[in-house]
PDB file of C-alpha atoms in Angstrom:
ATOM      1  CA  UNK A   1      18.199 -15.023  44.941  1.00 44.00           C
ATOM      2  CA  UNK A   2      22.145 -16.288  46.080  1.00 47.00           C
ATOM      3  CA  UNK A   3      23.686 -14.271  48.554  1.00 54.00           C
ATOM      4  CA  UNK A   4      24.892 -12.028  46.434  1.00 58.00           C
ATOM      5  CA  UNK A   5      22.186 -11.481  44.332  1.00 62.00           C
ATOM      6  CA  UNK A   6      20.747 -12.413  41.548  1.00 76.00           C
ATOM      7  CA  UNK A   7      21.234 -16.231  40.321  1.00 82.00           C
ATOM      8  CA  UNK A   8      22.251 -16.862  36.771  1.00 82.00           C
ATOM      9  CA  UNK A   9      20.566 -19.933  35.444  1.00 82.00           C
ATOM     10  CA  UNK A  10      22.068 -21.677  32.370  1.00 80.00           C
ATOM     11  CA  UNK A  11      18.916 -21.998  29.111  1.00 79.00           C
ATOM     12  CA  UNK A  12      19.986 -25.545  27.807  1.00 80.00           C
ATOM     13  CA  UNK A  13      19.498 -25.779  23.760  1.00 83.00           C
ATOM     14  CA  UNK A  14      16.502 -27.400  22.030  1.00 88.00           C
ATOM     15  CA  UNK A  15      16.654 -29.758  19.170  1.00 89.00           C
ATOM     16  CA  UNK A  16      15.031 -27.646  17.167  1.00 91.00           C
ATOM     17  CA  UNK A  17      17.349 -24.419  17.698  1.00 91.00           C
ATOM     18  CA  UNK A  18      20.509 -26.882  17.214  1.00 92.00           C
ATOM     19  CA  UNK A  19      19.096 -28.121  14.347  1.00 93.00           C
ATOM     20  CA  UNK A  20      18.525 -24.619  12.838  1.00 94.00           C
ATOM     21  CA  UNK A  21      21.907 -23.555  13.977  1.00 96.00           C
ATOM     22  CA  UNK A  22      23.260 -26.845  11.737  1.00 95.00           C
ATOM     23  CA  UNK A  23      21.463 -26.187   8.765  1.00 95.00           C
ATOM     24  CA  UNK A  24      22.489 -22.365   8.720  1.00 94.00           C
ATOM     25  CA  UNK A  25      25.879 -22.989   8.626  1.00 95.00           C
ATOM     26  CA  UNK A  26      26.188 -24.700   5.968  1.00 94.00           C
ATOM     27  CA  UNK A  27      25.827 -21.329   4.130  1.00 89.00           C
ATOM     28  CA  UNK A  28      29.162 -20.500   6.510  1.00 94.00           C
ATOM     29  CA  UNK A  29      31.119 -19.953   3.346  1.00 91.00           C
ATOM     30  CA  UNK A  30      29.000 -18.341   1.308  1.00 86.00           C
ATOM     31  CA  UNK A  31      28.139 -15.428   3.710  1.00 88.00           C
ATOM     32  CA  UNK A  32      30.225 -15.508   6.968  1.00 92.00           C
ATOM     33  CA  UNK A  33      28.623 -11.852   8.314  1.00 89.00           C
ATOM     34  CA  UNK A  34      25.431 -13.250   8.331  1.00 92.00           C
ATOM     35  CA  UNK A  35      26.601 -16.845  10.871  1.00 96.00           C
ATOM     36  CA  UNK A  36      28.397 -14.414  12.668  1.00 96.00           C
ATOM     37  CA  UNK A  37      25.173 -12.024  13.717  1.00 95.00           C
ATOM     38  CA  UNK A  38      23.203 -15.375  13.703  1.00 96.00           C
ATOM     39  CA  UNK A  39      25.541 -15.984  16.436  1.00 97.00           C
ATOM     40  CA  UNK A  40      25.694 -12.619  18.331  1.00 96.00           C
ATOM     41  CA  UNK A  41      21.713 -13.459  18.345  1.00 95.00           C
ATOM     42  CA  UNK A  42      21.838 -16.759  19.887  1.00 95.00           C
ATOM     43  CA  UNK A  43      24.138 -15.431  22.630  1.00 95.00           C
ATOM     44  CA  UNK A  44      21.955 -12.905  23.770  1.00 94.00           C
ATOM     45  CA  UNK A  45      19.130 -15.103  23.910  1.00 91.00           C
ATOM     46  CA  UNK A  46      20.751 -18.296  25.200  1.00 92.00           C
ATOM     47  CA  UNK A  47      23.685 -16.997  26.341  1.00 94.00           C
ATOM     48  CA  UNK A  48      25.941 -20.329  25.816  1.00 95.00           C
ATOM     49  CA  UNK A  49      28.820 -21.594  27.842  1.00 95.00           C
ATOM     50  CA  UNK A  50      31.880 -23.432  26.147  1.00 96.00           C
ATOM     51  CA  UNK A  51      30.368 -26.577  26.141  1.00 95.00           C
ATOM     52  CA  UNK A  52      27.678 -25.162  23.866  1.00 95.00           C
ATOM     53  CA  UNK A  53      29.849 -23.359  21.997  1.00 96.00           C
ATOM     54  CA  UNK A  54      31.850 -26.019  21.273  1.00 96.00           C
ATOM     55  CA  UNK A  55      28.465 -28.117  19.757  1.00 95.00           C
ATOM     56  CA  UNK A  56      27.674 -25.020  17.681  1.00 96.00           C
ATOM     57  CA  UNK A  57      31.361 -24.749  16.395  1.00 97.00           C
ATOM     58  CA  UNK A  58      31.552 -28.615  15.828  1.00 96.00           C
ATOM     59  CA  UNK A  59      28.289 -28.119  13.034  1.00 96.00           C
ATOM     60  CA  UNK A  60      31.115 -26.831  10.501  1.00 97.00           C
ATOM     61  CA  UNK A  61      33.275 -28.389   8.768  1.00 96.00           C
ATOM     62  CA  UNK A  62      36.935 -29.517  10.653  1.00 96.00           C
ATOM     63  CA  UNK A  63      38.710 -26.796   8.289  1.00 96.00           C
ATOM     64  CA  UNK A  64      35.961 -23.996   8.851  1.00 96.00           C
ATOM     65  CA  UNK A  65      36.153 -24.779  12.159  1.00 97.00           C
ATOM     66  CA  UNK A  66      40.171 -24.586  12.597  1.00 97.00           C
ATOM     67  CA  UNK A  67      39.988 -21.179  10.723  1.00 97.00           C
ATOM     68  CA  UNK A  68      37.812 -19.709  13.193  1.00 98.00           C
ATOM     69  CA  UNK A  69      39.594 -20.895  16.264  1.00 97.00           C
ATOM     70  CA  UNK A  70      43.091 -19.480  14.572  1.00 97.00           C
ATOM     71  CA  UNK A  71      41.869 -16.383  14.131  1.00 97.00           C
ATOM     72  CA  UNK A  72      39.856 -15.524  17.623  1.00 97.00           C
ATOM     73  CA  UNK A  73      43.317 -16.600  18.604  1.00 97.00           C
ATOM     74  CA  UNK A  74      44.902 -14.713  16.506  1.00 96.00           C
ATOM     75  CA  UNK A  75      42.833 -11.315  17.349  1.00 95.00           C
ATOM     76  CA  UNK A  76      43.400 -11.928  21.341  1.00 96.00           C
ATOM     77  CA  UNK A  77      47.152 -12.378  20.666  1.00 96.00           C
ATOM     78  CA  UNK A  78      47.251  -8.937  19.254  1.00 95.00           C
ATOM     79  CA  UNK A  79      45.434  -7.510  22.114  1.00 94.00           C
ATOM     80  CA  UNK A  80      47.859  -9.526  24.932  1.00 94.00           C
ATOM     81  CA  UNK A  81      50.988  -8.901  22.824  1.00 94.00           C
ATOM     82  CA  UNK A  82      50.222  -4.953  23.227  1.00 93.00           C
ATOM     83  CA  UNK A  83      49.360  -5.191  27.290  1.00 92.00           C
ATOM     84  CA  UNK A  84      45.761  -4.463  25.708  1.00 93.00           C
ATOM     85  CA  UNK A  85      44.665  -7.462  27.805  1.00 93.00           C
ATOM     86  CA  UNK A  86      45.879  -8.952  30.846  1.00 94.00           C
ATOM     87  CA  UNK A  87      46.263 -13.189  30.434  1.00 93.00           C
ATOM     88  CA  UNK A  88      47.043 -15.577  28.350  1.00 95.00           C
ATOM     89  CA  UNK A  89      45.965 -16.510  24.799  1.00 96.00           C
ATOM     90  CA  UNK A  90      44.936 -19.835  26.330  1.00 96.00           C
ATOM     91  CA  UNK A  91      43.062 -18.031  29.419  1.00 96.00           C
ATOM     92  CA  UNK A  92      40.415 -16.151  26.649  1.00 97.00           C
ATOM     93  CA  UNK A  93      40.605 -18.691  24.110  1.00 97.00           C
ATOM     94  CA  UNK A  94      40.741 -22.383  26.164  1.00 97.00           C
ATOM     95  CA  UNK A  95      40.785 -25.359  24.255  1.00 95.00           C
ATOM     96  CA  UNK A  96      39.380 -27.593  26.907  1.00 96.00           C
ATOM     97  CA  UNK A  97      36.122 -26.594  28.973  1.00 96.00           C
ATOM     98  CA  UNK A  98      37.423 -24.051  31.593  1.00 96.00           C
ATOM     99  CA  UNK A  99      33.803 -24.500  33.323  1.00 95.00           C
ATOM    100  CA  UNK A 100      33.440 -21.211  34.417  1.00 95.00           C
ATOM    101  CA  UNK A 101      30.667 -20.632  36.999  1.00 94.00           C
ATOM    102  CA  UNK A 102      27.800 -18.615  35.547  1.00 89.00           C
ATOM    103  CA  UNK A 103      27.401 -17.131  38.914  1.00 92.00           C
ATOM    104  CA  UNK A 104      31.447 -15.928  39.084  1.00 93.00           C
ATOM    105  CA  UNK A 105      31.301 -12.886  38.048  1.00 93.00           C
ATOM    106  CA  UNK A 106      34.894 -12.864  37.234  1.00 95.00           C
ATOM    107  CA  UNK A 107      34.749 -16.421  35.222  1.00 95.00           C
ATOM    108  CA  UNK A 108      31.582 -15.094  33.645  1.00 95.00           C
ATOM    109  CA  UNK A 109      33.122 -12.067  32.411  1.00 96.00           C
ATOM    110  CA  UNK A 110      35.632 -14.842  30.790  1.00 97.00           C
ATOM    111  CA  UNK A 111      32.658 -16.258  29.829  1.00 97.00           C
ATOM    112  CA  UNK A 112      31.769 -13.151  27.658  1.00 97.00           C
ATOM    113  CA  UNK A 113      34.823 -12.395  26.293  1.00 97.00           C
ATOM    114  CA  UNK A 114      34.982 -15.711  24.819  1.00 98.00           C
ATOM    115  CA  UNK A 115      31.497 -15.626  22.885  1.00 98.00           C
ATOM    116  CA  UNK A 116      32.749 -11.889  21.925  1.00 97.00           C
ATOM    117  CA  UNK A 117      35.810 -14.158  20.486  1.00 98.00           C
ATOM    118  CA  UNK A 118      34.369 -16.746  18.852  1.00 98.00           C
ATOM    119  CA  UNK A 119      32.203 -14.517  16.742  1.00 97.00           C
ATOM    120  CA  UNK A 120      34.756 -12.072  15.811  1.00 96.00           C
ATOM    121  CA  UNK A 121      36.439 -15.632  14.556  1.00 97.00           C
ATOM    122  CA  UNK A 122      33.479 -16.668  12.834  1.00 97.00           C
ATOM    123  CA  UNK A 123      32.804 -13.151  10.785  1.00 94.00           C
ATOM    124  CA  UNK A 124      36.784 -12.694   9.653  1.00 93.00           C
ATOM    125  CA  UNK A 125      37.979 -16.629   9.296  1.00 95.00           C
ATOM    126  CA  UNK A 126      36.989 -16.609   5.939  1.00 90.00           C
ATOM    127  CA  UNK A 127      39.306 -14.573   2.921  1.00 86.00           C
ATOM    128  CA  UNK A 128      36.870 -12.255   1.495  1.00 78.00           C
ATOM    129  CA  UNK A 129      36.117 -13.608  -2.196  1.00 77.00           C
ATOM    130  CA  UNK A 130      36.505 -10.456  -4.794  1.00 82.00           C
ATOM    131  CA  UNK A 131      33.469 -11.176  -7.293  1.00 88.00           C
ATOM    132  CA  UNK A 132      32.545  -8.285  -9.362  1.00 90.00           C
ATOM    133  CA  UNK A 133      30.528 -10.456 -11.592  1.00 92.00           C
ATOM    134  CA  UNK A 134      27.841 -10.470  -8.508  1.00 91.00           C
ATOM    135  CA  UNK A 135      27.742  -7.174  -8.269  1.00 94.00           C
ATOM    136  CA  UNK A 136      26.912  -6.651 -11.732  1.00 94.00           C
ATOM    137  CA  UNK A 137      23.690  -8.834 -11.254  1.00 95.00           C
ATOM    138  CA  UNK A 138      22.196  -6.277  -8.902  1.00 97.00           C
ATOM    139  CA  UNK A 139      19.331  -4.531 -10.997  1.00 97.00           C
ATOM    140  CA  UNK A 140      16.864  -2.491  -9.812  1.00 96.00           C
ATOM    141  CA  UNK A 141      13.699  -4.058  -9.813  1.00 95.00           C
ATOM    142  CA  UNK A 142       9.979  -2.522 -11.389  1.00 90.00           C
ATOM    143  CA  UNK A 143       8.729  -1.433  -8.395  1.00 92.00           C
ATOM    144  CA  UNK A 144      12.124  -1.001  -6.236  1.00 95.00           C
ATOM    145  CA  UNK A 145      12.978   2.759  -4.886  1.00 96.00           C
ATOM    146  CA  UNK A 146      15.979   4.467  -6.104  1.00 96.00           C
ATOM    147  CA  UNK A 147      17.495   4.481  -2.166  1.00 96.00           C
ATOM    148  CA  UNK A 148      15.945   0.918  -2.110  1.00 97.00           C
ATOM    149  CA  UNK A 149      18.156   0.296  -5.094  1.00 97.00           C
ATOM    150  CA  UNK A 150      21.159   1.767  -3.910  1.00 97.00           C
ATOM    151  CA  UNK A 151      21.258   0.515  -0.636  1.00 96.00           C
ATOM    152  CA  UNK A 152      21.329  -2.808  -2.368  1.00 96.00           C
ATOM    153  CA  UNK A 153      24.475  -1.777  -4.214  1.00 97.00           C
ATOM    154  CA  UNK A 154      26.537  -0.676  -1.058  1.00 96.00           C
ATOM    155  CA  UNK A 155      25.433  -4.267   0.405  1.00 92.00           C
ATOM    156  CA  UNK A 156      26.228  -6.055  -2.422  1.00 93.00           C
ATOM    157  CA  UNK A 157      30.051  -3.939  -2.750  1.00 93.00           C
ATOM    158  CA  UNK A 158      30.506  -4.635   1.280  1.00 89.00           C
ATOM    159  CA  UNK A 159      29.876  -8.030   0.321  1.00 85.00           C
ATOM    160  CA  UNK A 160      31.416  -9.414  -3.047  1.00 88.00           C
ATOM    161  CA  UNK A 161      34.824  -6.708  -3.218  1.00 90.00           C
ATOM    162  CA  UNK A 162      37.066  -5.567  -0.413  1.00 87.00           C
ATOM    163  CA  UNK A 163      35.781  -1.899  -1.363  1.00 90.00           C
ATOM    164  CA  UNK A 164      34.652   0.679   0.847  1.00 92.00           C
ATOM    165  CA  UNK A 165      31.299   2.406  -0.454  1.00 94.00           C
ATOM    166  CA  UNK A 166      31.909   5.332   1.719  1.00 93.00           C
ATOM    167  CA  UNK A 167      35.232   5.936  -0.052  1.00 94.00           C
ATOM    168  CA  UNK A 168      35.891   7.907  -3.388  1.00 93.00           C
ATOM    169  CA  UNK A 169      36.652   4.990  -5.337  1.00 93.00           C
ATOM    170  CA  UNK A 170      33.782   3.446  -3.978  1.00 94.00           C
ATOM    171  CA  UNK A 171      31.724   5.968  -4.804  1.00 95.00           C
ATOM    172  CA  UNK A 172      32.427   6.402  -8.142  1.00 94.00           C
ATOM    173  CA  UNK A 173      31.758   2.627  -8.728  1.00 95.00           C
ATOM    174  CA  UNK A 174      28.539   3.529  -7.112  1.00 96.00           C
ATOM    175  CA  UNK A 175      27.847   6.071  -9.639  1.00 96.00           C
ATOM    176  CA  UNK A 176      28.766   3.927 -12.744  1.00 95.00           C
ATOM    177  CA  UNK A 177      26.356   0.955 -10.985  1.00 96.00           C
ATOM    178  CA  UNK A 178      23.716   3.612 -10.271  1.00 96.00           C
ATOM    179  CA  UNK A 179      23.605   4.522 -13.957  1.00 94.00           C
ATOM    180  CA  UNK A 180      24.228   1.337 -15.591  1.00 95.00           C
ATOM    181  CA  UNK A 181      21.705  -1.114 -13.590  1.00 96.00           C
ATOM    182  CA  UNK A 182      18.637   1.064 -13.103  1.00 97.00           C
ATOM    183  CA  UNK A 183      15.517   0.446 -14.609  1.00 95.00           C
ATOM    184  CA  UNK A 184      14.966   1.689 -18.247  1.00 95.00           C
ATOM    185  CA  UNK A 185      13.392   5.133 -18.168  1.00 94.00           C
ATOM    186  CA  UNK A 186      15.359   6.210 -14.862  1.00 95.00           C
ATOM    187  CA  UNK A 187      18.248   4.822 -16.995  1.00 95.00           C
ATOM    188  CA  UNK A 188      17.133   6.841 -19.991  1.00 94.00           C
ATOM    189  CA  UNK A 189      17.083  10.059 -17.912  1.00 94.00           C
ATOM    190  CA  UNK A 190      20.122   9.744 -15.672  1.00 94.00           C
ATOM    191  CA  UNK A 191      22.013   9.211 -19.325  1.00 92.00           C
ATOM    192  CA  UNK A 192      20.948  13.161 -20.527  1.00 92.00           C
ATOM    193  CA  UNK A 193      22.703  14.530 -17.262  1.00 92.00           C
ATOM    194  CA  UNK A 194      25.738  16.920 -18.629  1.00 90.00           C
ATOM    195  CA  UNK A 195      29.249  16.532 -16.340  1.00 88.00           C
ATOM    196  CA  UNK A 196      30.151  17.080 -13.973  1.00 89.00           C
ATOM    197  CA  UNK A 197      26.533  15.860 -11.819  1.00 86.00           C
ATOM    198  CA  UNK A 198      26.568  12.991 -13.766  1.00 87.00           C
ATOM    199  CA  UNK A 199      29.711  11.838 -10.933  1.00 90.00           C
ATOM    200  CA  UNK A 200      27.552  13.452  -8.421  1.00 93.00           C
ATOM    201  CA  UNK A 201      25.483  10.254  -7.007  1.00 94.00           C
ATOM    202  CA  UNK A 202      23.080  12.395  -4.348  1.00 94.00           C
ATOM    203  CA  UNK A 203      22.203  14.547  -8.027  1.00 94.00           C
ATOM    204  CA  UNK A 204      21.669  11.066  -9.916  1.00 95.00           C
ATOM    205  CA  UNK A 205      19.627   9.654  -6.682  1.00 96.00           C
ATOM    206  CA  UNK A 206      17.801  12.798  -6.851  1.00 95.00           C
ATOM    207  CA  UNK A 207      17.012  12.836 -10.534  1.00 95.00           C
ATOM    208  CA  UNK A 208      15.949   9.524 -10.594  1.00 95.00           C
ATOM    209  CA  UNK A 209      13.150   9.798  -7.832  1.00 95.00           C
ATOM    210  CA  UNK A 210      11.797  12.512 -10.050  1.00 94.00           C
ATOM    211  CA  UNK A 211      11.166   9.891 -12.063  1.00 95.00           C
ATOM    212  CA  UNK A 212       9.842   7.323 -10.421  1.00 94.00           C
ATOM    213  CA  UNK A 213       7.133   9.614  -9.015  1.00 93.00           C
ATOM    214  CA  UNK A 214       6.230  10.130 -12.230  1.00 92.00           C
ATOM    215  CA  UNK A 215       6.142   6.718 -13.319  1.00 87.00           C
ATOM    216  CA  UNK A 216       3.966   6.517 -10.598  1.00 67.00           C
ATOM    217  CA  UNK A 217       1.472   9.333 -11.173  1.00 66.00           C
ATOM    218  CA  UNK A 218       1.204   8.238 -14.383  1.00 63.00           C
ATOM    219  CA  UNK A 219       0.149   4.325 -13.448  1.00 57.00           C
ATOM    220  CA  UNK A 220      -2.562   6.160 -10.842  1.00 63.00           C
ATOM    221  CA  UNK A 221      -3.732   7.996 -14.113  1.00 60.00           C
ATOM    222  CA  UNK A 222      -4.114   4.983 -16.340  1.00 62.00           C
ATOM    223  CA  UNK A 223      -6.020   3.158 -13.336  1.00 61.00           C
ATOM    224  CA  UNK A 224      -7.904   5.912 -13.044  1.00 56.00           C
ATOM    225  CA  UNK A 225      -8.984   5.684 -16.768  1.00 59.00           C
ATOM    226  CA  UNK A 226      -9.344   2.066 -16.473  1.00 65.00           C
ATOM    227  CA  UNK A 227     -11.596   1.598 -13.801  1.00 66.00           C
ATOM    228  CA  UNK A 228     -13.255   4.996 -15.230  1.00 57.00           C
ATOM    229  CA  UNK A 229     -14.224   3.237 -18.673  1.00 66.00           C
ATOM    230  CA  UNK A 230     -15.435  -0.033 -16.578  1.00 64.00           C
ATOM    231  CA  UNK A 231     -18.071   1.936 -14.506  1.00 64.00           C
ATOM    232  CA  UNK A 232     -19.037   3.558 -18.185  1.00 65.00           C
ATOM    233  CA  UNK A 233     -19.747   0.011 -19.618  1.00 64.00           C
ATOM    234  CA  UNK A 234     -21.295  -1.349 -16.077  1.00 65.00           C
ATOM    235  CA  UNK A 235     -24.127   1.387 -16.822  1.00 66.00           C
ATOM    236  CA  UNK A 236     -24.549   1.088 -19.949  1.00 66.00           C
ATOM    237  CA  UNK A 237     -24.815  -2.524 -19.869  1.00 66.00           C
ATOM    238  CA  UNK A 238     -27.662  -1.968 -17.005  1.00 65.00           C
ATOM    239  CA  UNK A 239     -29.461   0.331 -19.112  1.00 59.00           C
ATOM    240  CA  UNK A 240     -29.920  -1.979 -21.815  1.00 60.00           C
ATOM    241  CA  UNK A 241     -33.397  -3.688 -22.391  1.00 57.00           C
ATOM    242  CA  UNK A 242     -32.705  -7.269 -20.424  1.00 56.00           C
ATOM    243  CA  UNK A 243     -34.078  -9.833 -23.259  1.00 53.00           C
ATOM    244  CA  UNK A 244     -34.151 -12.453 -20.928  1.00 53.00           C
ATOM    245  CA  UNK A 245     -36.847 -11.007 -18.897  1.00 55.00           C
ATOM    246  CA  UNK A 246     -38.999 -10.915 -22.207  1.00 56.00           C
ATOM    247  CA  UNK A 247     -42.450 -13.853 -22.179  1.00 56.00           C
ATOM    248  CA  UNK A 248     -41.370 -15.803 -24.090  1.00 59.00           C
ATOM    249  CA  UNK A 249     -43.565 -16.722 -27.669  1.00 63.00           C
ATOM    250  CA  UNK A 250     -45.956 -19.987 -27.347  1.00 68.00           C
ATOM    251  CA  UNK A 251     -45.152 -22.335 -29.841  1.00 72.00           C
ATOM    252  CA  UNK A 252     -47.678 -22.700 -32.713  1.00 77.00           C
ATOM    253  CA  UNK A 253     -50.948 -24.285 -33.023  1.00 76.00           C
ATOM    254  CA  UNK A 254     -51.491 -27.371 -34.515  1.00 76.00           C
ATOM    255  CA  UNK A 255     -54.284 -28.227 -36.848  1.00 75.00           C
ATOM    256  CA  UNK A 256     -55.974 -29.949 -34.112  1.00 77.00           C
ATOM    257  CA  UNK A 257     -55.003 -28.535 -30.669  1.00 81.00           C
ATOM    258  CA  UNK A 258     -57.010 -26.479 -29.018  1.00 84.00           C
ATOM    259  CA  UNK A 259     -55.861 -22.837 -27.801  1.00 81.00           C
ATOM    260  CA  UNK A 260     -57.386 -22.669 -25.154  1.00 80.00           C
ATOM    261  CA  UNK A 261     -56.131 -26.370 -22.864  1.00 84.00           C
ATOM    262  CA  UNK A 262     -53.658 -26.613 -25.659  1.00 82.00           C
ATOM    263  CA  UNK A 263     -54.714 -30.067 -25.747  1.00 83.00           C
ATOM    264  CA  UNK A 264     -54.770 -31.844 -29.111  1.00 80.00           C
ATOM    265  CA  UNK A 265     -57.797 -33.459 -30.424  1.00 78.00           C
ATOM    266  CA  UNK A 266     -60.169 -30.468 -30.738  1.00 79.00           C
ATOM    267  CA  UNK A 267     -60.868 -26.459 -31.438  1.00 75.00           C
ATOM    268  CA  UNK A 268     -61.326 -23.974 -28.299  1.00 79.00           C
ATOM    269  CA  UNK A 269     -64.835 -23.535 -29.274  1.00 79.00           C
ATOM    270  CA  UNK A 270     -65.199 -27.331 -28.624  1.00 82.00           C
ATOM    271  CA  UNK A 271     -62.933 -27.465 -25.805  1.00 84.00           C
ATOM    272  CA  UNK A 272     -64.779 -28.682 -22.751  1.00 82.00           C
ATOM    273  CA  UNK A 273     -62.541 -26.810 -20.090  1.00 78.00           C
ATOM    274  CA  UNK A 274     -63.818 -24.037 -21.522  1.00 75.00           C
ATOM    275  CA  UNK A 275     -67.647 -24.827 -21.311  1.00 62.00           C
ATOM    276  CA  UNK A 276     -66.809 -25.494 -17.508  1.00 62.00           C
ATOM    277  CA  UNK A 277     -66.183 -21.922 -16.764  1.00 56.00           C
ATOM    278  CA  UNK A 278     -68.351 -20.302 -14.844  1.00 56.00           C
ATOM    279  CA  UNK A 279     -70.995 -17.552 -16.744  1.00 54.00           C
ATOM    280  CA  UNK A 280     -70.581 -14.027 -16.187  1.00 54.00           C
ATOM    281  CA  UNK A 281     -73.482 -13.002 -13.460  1.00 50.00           C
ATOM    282  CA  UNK A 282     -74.339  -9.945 -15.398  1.00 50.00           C
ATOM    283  CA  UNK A 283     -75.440 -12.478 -18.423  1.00 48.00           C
ATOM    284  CA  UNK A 284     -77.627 -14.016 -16.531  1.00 49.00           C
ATOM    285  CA  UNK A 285     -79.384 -11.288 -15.202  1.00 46.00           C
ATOM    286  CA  UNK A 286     -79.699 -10.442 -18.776  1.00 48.00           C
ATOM    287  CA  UNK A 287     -81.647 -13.681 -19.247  1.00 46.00           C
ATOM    288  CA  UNK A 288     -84.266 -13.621 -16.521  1.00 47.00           C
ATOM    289  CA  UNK A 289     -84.613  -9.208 -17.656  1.00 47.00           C
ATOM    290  CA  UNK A 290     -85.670 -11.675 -21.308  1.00 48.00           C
ATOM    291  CA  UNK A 291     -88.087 -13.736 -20.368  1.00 45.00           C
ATOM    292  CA  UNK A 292     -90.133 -11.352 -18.329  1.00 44.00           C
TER     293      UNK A 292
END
């Protein structure tokens, strides 16, 4: 505890989180939103000073890098130019460390301002690339939810054209999406809806849920019959006679082998293991009942 309060302590970076930081930027182009709320998470977790700031920024390229330092300077000239904050450009956006003191709270506030600046940079230095060709690649996938679907579409609009999904152009691109890219029976079904709720996406969103609970009720049925006809034949099959369990037939005799040792060389009534049996007591007592 300082005498003021709380002290702030700076987190220094790892290797590791630099090193993911540098390899996700190399996407920077490709998908500027995404850097920028890769940012906004490493701020509140780290919470960087310039110097940092200034390693993360150097992990683009010297043109990427120039773009997004233009425009966070461009976006806190607006805001000084209309009294909307007190300053200098050079005060919020320095181009040399300012070392601010963590535990200032005025410099820190400066501090904050700056990351808030440097990712507003990073999400609008890049033109917005107008690819409709993208967008046409979104389809819905077997098992995807209509709002699942759709949802995908708005991204993908936010993302490839400078159009607004919320707005009635936007919309109506939507709709023609919705219908076009859907699976095949929701596709099917949409295509039999009269005007003017075919333009009416809630109505086509609506309609095609009908169908894709029934797409599922109807899989649940055929699993049902499936694993239905598999118990069937699992009895069955145990009910049969099991042939393996059967004794099994001796092979035959030869002329000479004996059927009772199975040995060959003699006949069972010559066989000697057979004389070595012990009599039956009740033959004997027939004997001795004889020769009385």
């Amino acid at each position: 505890m300082g005498n003021t309060g709380p002290v702030r302590i700076k987190i220094p970076f790892t290797t590791t989180e630099l090193d993911s930081w540098k390899e996700a930027v190399k996407d920077y182009r490709d998908d500027p939103e995404k850097i920028s709320k890769r940012f906004e998470l490493i701020v509140k977790n780290l919470d960087p000073d310039w110097g940092d700031i200034e390693i993360m920024l150097s992990a683009l390229s010297d043109t990427e890098r120039q773009m997004v330092m233009k425009t966070a300077r461009t976006h806190v000239q607006a805001q000084v130019t209309s009294g909307a904050l007190p300053g200098t450009v050079e005060m919020h956006v320095p181009r040399v460390d300012p070392e601010w003191d963590y535990n200032d709270d005025r410099e820190y506030k400066l501090l904050k301002r700056y990351q808030e600046w440097i990712r507003l940079g990073l999400e609008n230095a890049i033109p917005k690339t107008v690819n409709w060709s993208r967008l046409y690649t979104i389809k819905q996938g077997p098992g995807e939810t209509p709002s699942e679907f759709l949802e995908r579409l708005r991204v993908g609009m936010q993302k490839f054209t400078t159009m607004d999904p919320a707005s009635d152009e936007g919309r109506l691109q939507l709709v023609a999406l919705f219908l076009g890219q859907s699976t095949d029976d929701i596709r099917k079904k949409l295509q039999k809806i009269k005007e003017p709720d075919i333009r009416d996406l809630e109505k086509l969103v609506e309609e095609a849920w009908r169908v894709f609970r029934n797409r599922e009720n109807q899989d649940r049925q055929k699993l049902g019959k499936t694993i239905a006809t598999a118990t069937i034949a699992a009895m069955q099959e145990k009910g049969r006679p099991n042939m393996g369990n059967r004794p099994r037939m001796r092979p035959p005799l030869r002329q000479d082998q004996c059927a009772y040792c199975r040995e060959v060389g003699h006949w069972k009534r010559e066989c000697p293991k057979q004389k070595m049996k012990p009599q039956p007591i009740v033959g004997n007592l027939r004997e001795d009942q004889d020769s009385e």
